[in-house]
């Protein structure tokens, strides 16, 4: 009993293994838990080939993208952050002793504005498992802005520079 076109026909140890592997590798029974005891009867080369094929990435034919509500939320957030950045830039010139706080706010809002613009324009994402959008620009933004927020809060509270640096360093170890 042999399968026509099956690459495993010479590896069959028993009829059960043979009948289970005589179907295409992409069929659901090959990935089924019930098939695992049957696969143990086959040679290791067969198992390695099955494992390699089941772990191979599949190409996305359609990507689940953000809908109109998500685009609206990105647009509103981008506009709020852009206006905030402009306001903080204008305040830097008029502030005397609080310039460092406004500079922190300019960088926080400016980086977030660029991040949300990247996501809104379709440049700050990639497709991940399940063929859905993963907005990596948001996490790049968070990596920088959370450190700046901690710096600003530390400066406002009057904490020692070593303590502020330690908290910023601990934040980066996520």
CSV table of C-alpha atoms in Angstrom, one decimal:
chain,number,residue,atom,x,y,z
A,1,UNK,CA,0.0,0.0,0.0
A,2,UNK,CA,1.7,3.2,-1.2
A,3,UNK,CA,0.6,6.8,-1.8
A,4,UNK,CA,1.1,8.1,-5.2
A,5,UNK,CA,3.3,11.2,-5.0
A,6,UNK,CA,3.8,11.0,-1.3
A,7,UNK,CA,7.4,11.7,-0.2
A,8,UNK,CA,6.9,9.4,2.8
A,9,UNK,CA,6.0,6.2,1.0
A,10,UNK,CA,9.4,4.6,1.7
A,11,UNK,CA,9.4,5.7,5.4
A,12,UNK,CA,6.2,3.9,6.4
A,13,UNK,CA,6.5,1.6,9.4
A,14,UNK,CA,2.9,0.7,9.8
A,15,UNK,CA,-0.3,1.2,8.0
A,16,UNK,CA,-1.6,3.7,10.5
A,17,UNK,CA,1.4,6.0,9.9
A,18,UNK,CA,1.1,5.4,6.2
A,19,UNK,CA,-2.6,6.3,6.0
A,20,UNK,CA,-2.1,9.4,8.1
A,21,UNK,CA,0.7,10.7,6.0
A,22,UNK,CA,-0.8,9.9,2.6
A,23,UNK,CA,-2.6,13.2,2.7
A,24,UNK,CA,-1.2,16.6,1.9
A,25,UNK,CA,0.9,18.2,4.6
A,26,UNK,CA,-1.3,21.2,4.7
A,27,UNK,CA,-4.3,19.1,5.7
A,28,UNK,CA,-5.6,19.6,9.2
A,29,UNK,CA,-5.0,16.0,10.3
A,30,UNK,CA,-1.2,16.4,10.1
A,31,UNK,CA,-1.5,19.2,12.6
A,32,UNK,CA,-3.9,17.3,14.8
A,33,UNK,CA,-3.0,16.2,18.3
A,34,UNK,CA,-4.5,12.8,17.6
A,35,UNK,CA,-1.8,12.2,15.0
A,36,UNK,CA,1.1,12.6,17.4
A,37,UNK,CA,1.2,8.9,18.5
A,38,UNK,CA,1.1,7.8,14.9
A,39,UNK,CA,4.0,10.1,13.9
A,40,UNK,CA,6.2,8.5,16.6
A,41,UNK,CA,6.2,5.4,14.5
A,42,UNK,CA,7.7,7.2,11.6
A,43,UNK,CA,11.4,8.0,11.1
A,44,UNK,CA,12.9,11.2,12.5
A,45,UNK,CA,13.4,12.7,9.0
A,46,UNK,CA,9.7,12.6,8.5
A,47,UNK,CA,9.1,14.4,11.8
A,48,UNK,CA,11.7,17.0,11.0
A,49,UNK,CA,10.1,17.8,7.6
A,50,UNK,CA,6.6,18.0,9.1
A,51,UNK,CA,7.9,20.3,11.9
A,52,UNK,CA,9.7,22.6,9.4
A,53,UNK,CA,6.6,22.9,7.2
A,54,UNK,CA,4.2,23.5,10.1
A,55,UNK,CA,6.5,26.3,11.4
A,56,UNK,CA,7.1,27.9,8.1
A,57,UNK,CA,5.5,31.4,7.9
A,58,UNK,CA,2.5,31.8,5.6
A,59,UNK,CA,2.1,34.7,3.3
A,60,UNK,CA,-0.8,37.0,4.1
A,61,UNK,CA,-3.2,37.5,1.2
A,62,UNK,CA,-5.3,40.0,3.1
A,63,UNK,CA,-4.3,42.1,6.1
A,64,UNK,CA,-6.8,43.0,8.8
A,65,UNK,CA,-6.4,46.8,8.8
A,66,UNK,CA,-7.6,49.5,11.1
A,67,UNK,CA,-11.2,50.5,10.3
A,68,UNK,CA,-12.6,54.0,10.0
A,69,UNK,CA,-13.0,54.3,13.7
A,70,UNK,CA,-9.4,53.6,14.3
A,71,UNK,CA,-8.3,56.0,11.6
A,72,UNK,CA,-10.5,58.6,13.2
A,73,UNK,CA,-8.9,58.0,16.6
A,74,UNK,CA,-5.4,58.2,15.1
A,75,UNK,CA,-6.3,61.5,13.3
A,76,UNK,CA,-7.8,63.1,16.5
A,77,UNK,CA,-4.8,62.0,18.6
A,78,UNK,CA,-2.4,63.3,16.0
A,79,UNK,CA,-4.1,66.7,15.8
A,80,UNK,CA,-4.2,67.0,19.6
A,81,UNK,CA,-0.5,66.1,19.9
A,82,UNK,CA,0.4,68.5,17.1
A,83,UNK,CA,-1.4,71.4,18.7
A,84,UNK,CA,0.1,70.6,22.1
A,85,UNK,CA,3.6,70.5,20.5
A,86,UNK,CA,3.1,74.0,18.9
A,87,UNK,CA,1.7,75.4,22.2
A,88,UNK,CA,4.7,74.1,24.2
A,89,UNK,CA,7.1,75.5,21.6
A,90,UNK,CA,5.6,78.9,21.9
A,91,UNK,CA,5.7,78.7,25.7
A,92,UNK,CA,9.5,77.9,25.7
A,93,UNK,CA,10.3,81.4,24.6
A,94,UNK,CA,8.2,83.1,27.2
A,95,UNK,CA,9.2,80.9,30.2
A,96,UNK,CA,12.1,82.0,32.4
A,97,UNK,CA,12.7,79.4,35.0
A,98,UNK,CA,10.5,76.6,33.6
A,99,UNK,CA,12.2,76.2,30.2
A,100,UNK,CA,13.4,72.7,31.0
A,101,UNK,CA,9.9,71.5,31.7
A,102,UNK,CA,8.6,73.0,28.4
A,103,UNK,CA,11.5,71.4,26.5
A,104,UNK,CA,10.6,68.0,28.0
A,105,UNK,CA,7.0,68.6,26.9
A,106,UNK,CA,8.1,69.6,23.4
A,107,UNK,CA,10.1,66.4,23.0
A,108,UNK,CA,7.4,64.2,24.5
A,109,UNK,CA,4.6,65.6,22.4
A,110,UNK,CA,6.8,66.0,19.3
A,111,UNK,CA,7.9,62.4,19.3
A,112,UNK,CA,4.3,61.2,19.9
A,113,UNK,CA,3.1,63.5,17.1
A,114,UNK,CA,5.6,61.9,14.7
A,115,UNK,CA,4.7,58.4,15.9
A,116,UNK,CA,1.0,59.0,15.4
A,117,UNK,CA,1.6,60.6,12.0
A,118,UNK,CA,3.6,57.5,11.0
A,119,UNK,CA,0.7,55.2,12.0
A,120,UNK,CA,-1.9,57.4,10.4
A,121,UNK,CA,0.1,57.5,7.1
A,122,UNK,CA,0.6,53.8,7.0
A,123,UNK,CA,4.3,53.8,7.7
A,124,UNK,CA,4.5,52.8,11.3
A,125,UNK,CA,3.1,49.2,11.2
A,126,UNK,CA,3.9,45.8,9.9
A,127,UNK,CA,1.8,42.6,9.5
A,128,UNK,CA,2.2,39.9,12.2
A,129,UNK,CA,0.8,36.5,12.8
A,130,UNK,CA,-2.8,36.3,12.0
A,131,UNK,CA,-2.3,38.9,9.2
A,132,UNK,CA,-3.2,41.8,11.4
A,133,UNK,CA,-1.5,45.2,11.8
A,134,UNK,CA,1.1,45.7,14.5
A,135,UNK,CA,1.8,49.3,15.2
A,136,UNK,CA,5.5,49.2,16.1
A,137,UNK,CA,5.8,53.1,15.9
A,138,UNK,CA,3.7,53.3,19.1
A,139,UNK,CA,6.2,51.1,21.0
A,140,UNK,CA,9.2,53.1,19.6
A,141,UNK,CA,7.4,56.2,20.8
A,142,UNK,CA,6.8,54.8,24.2
A,143,UNK,CA,10.4,53.7,24.6
A,144,UNK,CA,11.5,57.4,24.4
A,145,UNK,CA,8.6,59.3,25.8
A,146,UNK,CA,8.2,57.3,29.0
A,147,UNK,CA,11.8,58.1,29.9
A,148,UNK,CA,11.2,61.8,29.2
A,149,UNK,CA,8.0,61.7,31.3
A,150,UNK,CA,10.0,60.1,34.2
A,151,UNK,CA,12.7,62.8,33.7
A,152,UNK,CA,10.1,65.6,33.8
A,153,UNK,CA,8.3,64.2,36.9
A,154,UNK,CA,11.6,63.8,38.6
A,155,UNK,CA,12.6,67.3,37.9
A,156,UNK,CA,9.2,68.7,39.0
A,157,UNK,CA,9.4,66.7,42.3
A,158,UNK,CA,13.0,67.8,43.0
A,159,UNK,CA,14.4,64.3,43.1
A,160,UNK,CA,18.1,63.7,43.0
A,161,UNK,CA,19.6,63.2,39.6
A,162,UNK,CA,20.9,59.7,40.5
A,163,UNK,CA,17.4,58.6,41.5
A,164,UNK,CA,15.9,60.0,38.3
A,165,UNK,CA,18.5,58.2,36.3
A,166,UNK,CA,17.9,55.0,38.2
A,167,UNK,CA,14.1,55.1,37.6
A,168,UNK,CA,14.7,55.9,33.9
A,169,UNK,CA,17.0,53.0,33.6
A,170,UNK,CA,14.6,50.6,35.3
A,171,UNK,CA,11.9,51.8,32.9
A,172,UNK,CA,14.0,50.8,30.0
A,173,UNK,CA,14.2,47.1,31.2
A,174,UNK,CA,10.7,46.2,30.2
